[in-house]
């Protein structure tokens, strides 16, 4: 579940290994590019942390962030 934290939507994803985490990041990147809305993220081995906010709206959470979060969740099946 996404958490509203520090004016962002935040979620941590844990995978079996680095390859799965990287594949997930690639799928997220393609969705983000389609929306022209790019996340802040961090990846260490099997863990990906994502924070979403809209820079054009003063780094606040907007509907654009919620839509990307929804698309990200759908990538997981």
XYZ file of C-alpha atoms in Angstrom:
77
model
C 0.000 0.000 0.000
C 1.252 3.474 -0.854
C 1.865 5.764 2.096
C 1.585 9.548 1.998
C 4.836 10.683 3.564
C 6.683 14.015 3.404
C 4.538 15.342 0.524
C 5.144 12.172 -1.516
C 3.519 8.840 -2.178
C 5.974 6.243 -0.902
C 6.214 2.500 -1.342
C 8.921 -0.091 -0.803
C 9.088 -3.153 -3.062
C 11.123 -6.271 -2.240
C 11.975 -8.889 -4.863
C 13.792 -12.223 -4.880
C 16.982 -10.786 -6.354
C 18.562 -7.874 -8.203
C 17.423 -9.086 -11.634
C 13.766 -9.037 -10.592
C 14.158 -5.598 -9.020
C 15.853 -4.230 -12.125
C 13.231 -5.729 -14.444
C 10.527 -4.062 -12.339
C 12.346 -0.726 -12.553
C 12.516 -1.081 -16.329
C 8.758 -1.645 -16.544
C 8.139 1.343 -14.248
C 10.444 3.491 -16.381
C 8.429 2.692 -19.512
C 5.140 3.628 -17.792
C 6.647 6.787 -16.312
C 7.970 7.848 -19.704
C 4.525 7.370 -21.295
C 3.082 9.689 -18.655
C 6.061 12.081 -18.747
C 6.073 11.731 -14.957
C 9.257 10.385 -13.454
C 9.687 8.994 -9.942
C 12.429 9.406 -7.392
C 13.665 5.938 -6.621
C 16.409 4.024 -4.921
C 17.546 0.478 -5.627
C 19.799 -1.661 -3.471
C 20.077 -5.306 -4.497
C 16.498 -6.698 -4.284
C 14.776 -3.605 -2.902
C 13.263 -0.663 -4.770
C 11.885 2.376 -2.961
C 9.747 4.825 -4.916
C 8.570 8.318 -4.020
C 6.105 10.167 -6.227
C 5.342 13.877 -6.210
C 4.588 16.439 -8.891
C 7.400 18.953 -9.271
C 5.256 21.369 -11.314
C 2.793 21.507 -8.403
C 5.427 22.484 -5.861
C 6.486 18.913 -5.034
C 3.054 17.941 -3.768
C 1.056 14.768 -4.324
C -1.400 15.184 -7.191
C -3.729 13.013 -9.224
C -0.838 12.430 -11.625
C 1.075 10.693 -8.811
C -1.917 8.591 -7.851
C -2.356 7.458 -11.471
C 1.298 6.471 -11.776
C 1.115 4.627 -8.436
C -1.879 2.698 -9.745
C -0.031 1.778 -12.939
C 2.995 0.672 -10.929
C 0.836 -1.591 -8.786
C -0.671 -3.163 -11.908
C 2.820 -4.086 -13.099
C 3.058 -6.496 -10.186
C 0.053 -8.476 -11.390
